[in-house]
């Protein structure tokens, strides 16, 4: 399949599964930086191929075949992120950028070898689950967003973004996947959260805190 097709089905899957956004052609078009007409044409072609269901003015829904394709692409992406992070010590933004290119040039055989080399991890460096070779996702951690967390001790389980400035800020302030974090206060009316990381107090806005997912510290 072409890069355009793989990106199209991957975006539908991600929007439906994670972002809670609608999957109408116009929405997918904005994400992929293409026209709404081009997205509609692509949707019609993929419907003929059996990868999605298309109805005029309705959200796009992946078929089982489309869902399997999306998970294969996501598997390769997250495996490359894990490998690049381990071998080259690239930033979380850099591994995402490079994996976007490499995911389309990777065979299933190579993906399996990378997974084996890494010791069969369940999660990538961002904390995102890595599908196995059958397209099955590992059990997702029971997480909450930082913006929803009550006062207490937590561990960062996922950094859900691809924005460079987000990861630059995280790096400067010690906000990394697996780091211990203490939620000190929620300023609900202001949409701000005060946290302590490595004995440093940081105040984060609501938009930022909902990109960070936590699990309770043991």
PDB file of C-alpha atoms in Angstrom, residues 23-137:
ATOM      1  CA  UNK A  23     -13.348  11.234  11.558  1.00  0.00           C
ATOM      2  CA  UNK A  24     -15.201  13.014   8.793  1.00  0.00           C
ATOM      3  CA  UNK A  25     -13.088  13.558   5.634  1.00  0.00           C
ATOM      4  CA  UNK A  26     -12.735  17.280   6.405  1.00  0.00           C
ATOM      5  CA  UNK A  27     -11.171  16.512   9.799  1.00  0.00           C
ATOM      6  CA  UNK A  28      -8.762  13.958   8.364  1.00  0.00           C
ATOM      7  CA  UNK A  29      -7.904  16.417   5.578  1.00  0.00           C
ATOM      8  CA  UNK A  30      -6.764  19.061   8.094  1.00  0.00           C
ATOM      9  CA  UNK A  31      -4.499  16.581   9.875  1.00  0.00           C
ATOM     10  CA  UNK A  32      -2.910  15.358   6.633  1.00  0.00           C
ATOM     11  CA  UNK A  33      -2.736  18.837   5.092  1.00  0.00           C
ATOM     12  CA  UNK A  34      -4.800  17.924   2.050  1.00  0.00           C
ATOM     13  CA  UNK A  35      -8.057  19.312   0.672  1.00  0.00           C
ATOM     14  CA  UNK A  36     -11.424  18.027   1.849  1.00  0.00           C
ATOM     15  CA  UNK A  37     -12.168  16.966  -1.713  1.00  0.00           C
ATOM     16  CA  UNK A  38      -8.959  14.915  -1.842  1.00  0.00           C
ATOM     17  CA  UNK A  39      -9.830  13.273   1.482  1.00  0.00           C
ATOM     18  CA  UNK A  40     -13.313  12.411   0.238  1.00  0.00           C
ATOM     19  CA  UNK A  41     -11.880  10.908  -2.955  1.00  0.00           C
ATOM     20  CA  UNK A  42      -9.429   8.844  -0.906  1.00  0.00           C
ATOM     21  CA  UNK A  43     -12.222   7.651   1.383  1.00  0.00           C
ATOM     22  CA  UNK A  44     -14.290   6.484  -1.573  1.00  0.00           C
ATOM     23  CA  UNK A  45     -11.319   4.598  -3.049  1.00  0.00           C
ATOM     24  CA  UNK A  46     -10.524   2.918   0.263  1.00  0.00           C
ATOM     25  CA  UNK A  47     -14.169   1.956   0.691  1.00  0.00           C
ATOM     26  CA  UNK A  48     -13.941   0.106  -2.614  1.00  0.00           C
ATOM     27  CA  UNK A  49     -10.805  -1.650  -1.332  1.00  0.00           C
ATOM     28  CA  UNK A  50     -12.705  -2.717   1.785  1.00  0.00           C
ATOM     29  CA  UNK A  51     -10.590  -0.693   4.203  1.00  0.00           C
ATOM     30  CA  UNK A  52     -13.308   1.621   5.483  1.00  0.00           C
ATOM     31  CA  UNK A  53     -17.018   2.357   5.364  1.00  0.00           C
ATOM     32  CA  UNK A  54     -17.969   5.589   3.623  1.00  0.00           C
ATOM     33  CA  UNK A  55     -21.285   7.400   3.780  1.00  0.00           C
ATOM     34  CA  UNK A  56     -21.742  10.993   2.655  1.00  0.00           C
ATOM     35  CA  UNK A  57     -21.590  13.505   5.540  1.00  0.00           C
ATOM     36  CA  UNK A  58     -20.828  10.730   8.042  1.00  0.00           C
ATOM     37  CA  UNK A  59     -17.696   9.866  10.003  1.00  0.00           C
ATOM     38  CA  UNK A  60     -15.319   7.385   8.407  1.00  0.00           C
ATOM     39  CA  UNK A  61     -15.142   3.962  10.062  1.00  0.00           C
ATOM     40  CA  UNK A  62     -12.388   1.451   9.448  1.00  0.00           C
ATOM     41  CA  UNK A  63     -13.300  -2.109   8.560  1.00  0.00           C
ATOM     42  CA  UNK A  64     -11.458  -4.989  10.191  1.00  0.00           C
ATOM     43  CA  UNK A  65      -8.964  -4.936   7.308  1.00  0.00           C
ATOM     44  CA  UNK A  66      -8.463  -1.186   7.698  1.00  0.00           C
ATOM     45  CA  UNK A  67      -8.015  -1.534  11.436  1.00  0.00           C
ATOM     46  CA  UNK A  68      -5.401  -4.268  10.931  1.00  0.00           C
ATOM     47  CA  UNK A  69      -3.490  -2.082   8.462  1.00  0.00           C
ATOM     48  CA  UNK A  70      -3.512   0.885  10.840  1.00  0.00           C
ATOM     49  CA  UNK A  71      -2.204  -1.202  13.735  1.00  0.00           C
ATOM     50  CA  UNK A  72       0.597  -2.625  11.574  1.00  0.00           C
ATOM     51  CA  UNK A  73       1.763   0.882  10.697  1.00  0.00           C
ATOM     52  CA  UNK A  74       1.492   2.004  14.319  1.00  0.00           C
ATOM     53  CA  UNK A  75       3.447  -1.081  15.445  1.00  0.00           C
ATOM     54  CA  UNK A  76       6.316  -0.243  13.098  1.00  0.00           C
ATOM     55  CA  UNK A  77       6.265   3.410  14.111  1.00  0.00           C
ATOM     56  CA  UNK A  78       6.487   2.675  17.823  1.00  0.00           C
ATOM     57  CA  UNK A  79       9.135  -0.006  17.401  1.00  0.00           C
ATOM     58  CA  UNK A  80      11.314   2.437  15.471  1.00  0.00           C
ATOM     59  CA  UNK A  81      10.806   5.015  18.209  1.00  0.00           C
ATOM     60  CA  UNK A  82      11.949   2.515  20.827  1.00  0.00           C
ATOM     61  CA  UNK A  83      14.988   1.475  18.781  1.00  0.00           C
ATOM     62  CA  UNK A  84      16.094   5.015  17.942  1.00  0.00           C
ATOM     63  CA  UNK A  85      15.669   6.087  21.547  1.00  0.00           C
ATOM     64  CA  UNK A  86      17.753   3.183  22.783  1.00  0.00           C
ATOM     65  CA  UNK A  87      20.565   3.248  20.219  1.00  0.00           C
ATOM     66  CA  UNK A  88      20.932   6.913  19.294  1.00  0.00           C
ATOM     67  CA  UNK A  89      19.651   8.750  22.374  1.00  0.00           C
ATOM     68  CA  UNK A  90      17.404  10.961  20.242  1.00  0.00           C
ATOM     69  CA  UNK A  91      14.784  13.192  21.844  1.00  0.00           C
ATOM     70  CA  UNK A  92      11.147  12.133  22.040  1.00  0.00           C
ATOM     71  CA  UNK A  93      10.289  14.590  19.294  1.00  0.00           C
ATOM     72  CA  UNK A  94      13.149  13.399  17.075  1.00  0.00           C
ATOM     73  CA  UNK A  95      12.238   9.729  17.338  1.00  0.00           C
ATOM     74  CA  UNK A  96       8.646  10.521  16.384  1.00  0.00           C
ATOM     75  CA  UNK A  97       9.731  12.545  13.344  1.00  0.00           C
ATOM     76  CA  UNK A  98      12.079   9.844  12.060  1.00  0.00           C
ATOM     77  CA  UNK A  99       9.649   7.008  12.780  1.00  0.00           C
ATOM     78  CA  UNK A 100       7.044   8.777  10.635  1.00  0.00           C
ATOM     79  CA  UNK A 101       9.360   8.144   7.679  1.00  0.00           C
ATOM     80  CA  UNK A 102      10.672   4.712   8.592  1.00  0.00           C
ATOM     81  CA  UNK A 103       7.297   3.117   9.373  1.00  0.00           C
ATOM     82  CA  UNK A 104       6.393   2.993   5.682  1.00  0.00           C
ATOM     83  CA  UNK A 105       9.645   1.333   4.580  1.00  0.00           C
ATOM     84  CA  UNK A 106       9.636  -1.489   7.112  1.00  0.00           C
ATOM     85  CA  UNK A 107       8.648  -5.075   6.377  1.00  0.00           C
ATOM     86  CA  UNK A 108       6.757  -7.200   8.887  1.00  0.00           C
ATOM     87  CA  UNK A 109       9.880  -9.386   9.119  1.00  0.00           C
ATOM     88  CA  UNK A 110      12.080  -6.441  10.135  1.00  0.00           C
ATOM     89  CA  UNK A 111       9.478  -5.174  12.605  1.00  0.00           C
ATOM     90  CA  UNK A 112       9.474  -8.589  14.302  1.00  0.00           C
ATOM     91  CA  UNK A 113      13.279  -8.582  14.471  1.00  0.00           C
ATOM     92  CA  UNK A 114      13.337  -5.099  16.012  1.00  0.00           C
ATOM     93  CA  UNK A 115      10.738  -6.176  18.576  1.00  0.00           C
ATOM     94  CA  UNK A 116      12.823  -9.235  19.452  1.00  0.00           C
ATOM     95  CA  UNK A 117      16.044  -7.182  19.688  1.00  0.00           C
ATOM     96  CA  UNK A 118      14.379  -4.759  22.093  1.00  0.00           C
ATOM     97  CA  UNK A 119      13.178  -7.607  24.332  1.00  0.00           C
ATOM     98  CA  UNK A 120       9.509  -7.476  23.282  1.00  0.00           C
ATOM     99  CA  UNK A 121       8.561  -4.192  25.024  1.00  0.00           C
ATOM    100  CA  UNK A 122       4.861  -3.439  25.497  1.00  0.00           C
ATOM    101  CA  UNK A 123       5.301   0.341  25.351  1.00  0.00           C
ATOM    102  CA  UNK A 124       7.359   2.843  23.370  1.00  0.00           C
ATOM    103  CA  UNK A 125       9.381   5.702  24.973  1.00  0.00           C
ATOM    104  CA  UNK A 126       6.303   7.961  25.004  1.00  0.00           C
ATOM    105  CA  UNK A 127       4.362   5.318  26.927  1.00  0.00           C
ATOM    106  CA  UNK A 128       2.192   4.341  23.943  1.00  0.00           C
ATOM    107  CA  UNK A 129       1.283   0.630  23.661  1.00  0.00           C
ATOM    108  CA  UNK A 130       3.043  -1.371  20.920  1.00  0.00           C
ATOM    109  CA  UNK A 131       0.749  -3.779  19.031  1.00  0.00           C
ATOM    110  CA  UNK A 132       2.131  -7.304  18.633  1.00  0.00           C
ATOM    111  CA  UNK A 133       2.589  -9.031  15.286  1.00  0.00           C
ATOM    112  CA  UNK A 134      -1.084 -10.078  15.334  1.00  0.00           C
ATOM    113  CA  UNK A 135      -2.252  -6.502  15.770  1.00  0.00           C
ATOM    114  CA  UNK A 136      -3.182  -7.039  19.417  1.00  0.00           C
ATOM    115  CA  UNK A 137      -2.520  -4.266  21.920  1.00  0.00           C
TER     116      UNK A 137
END
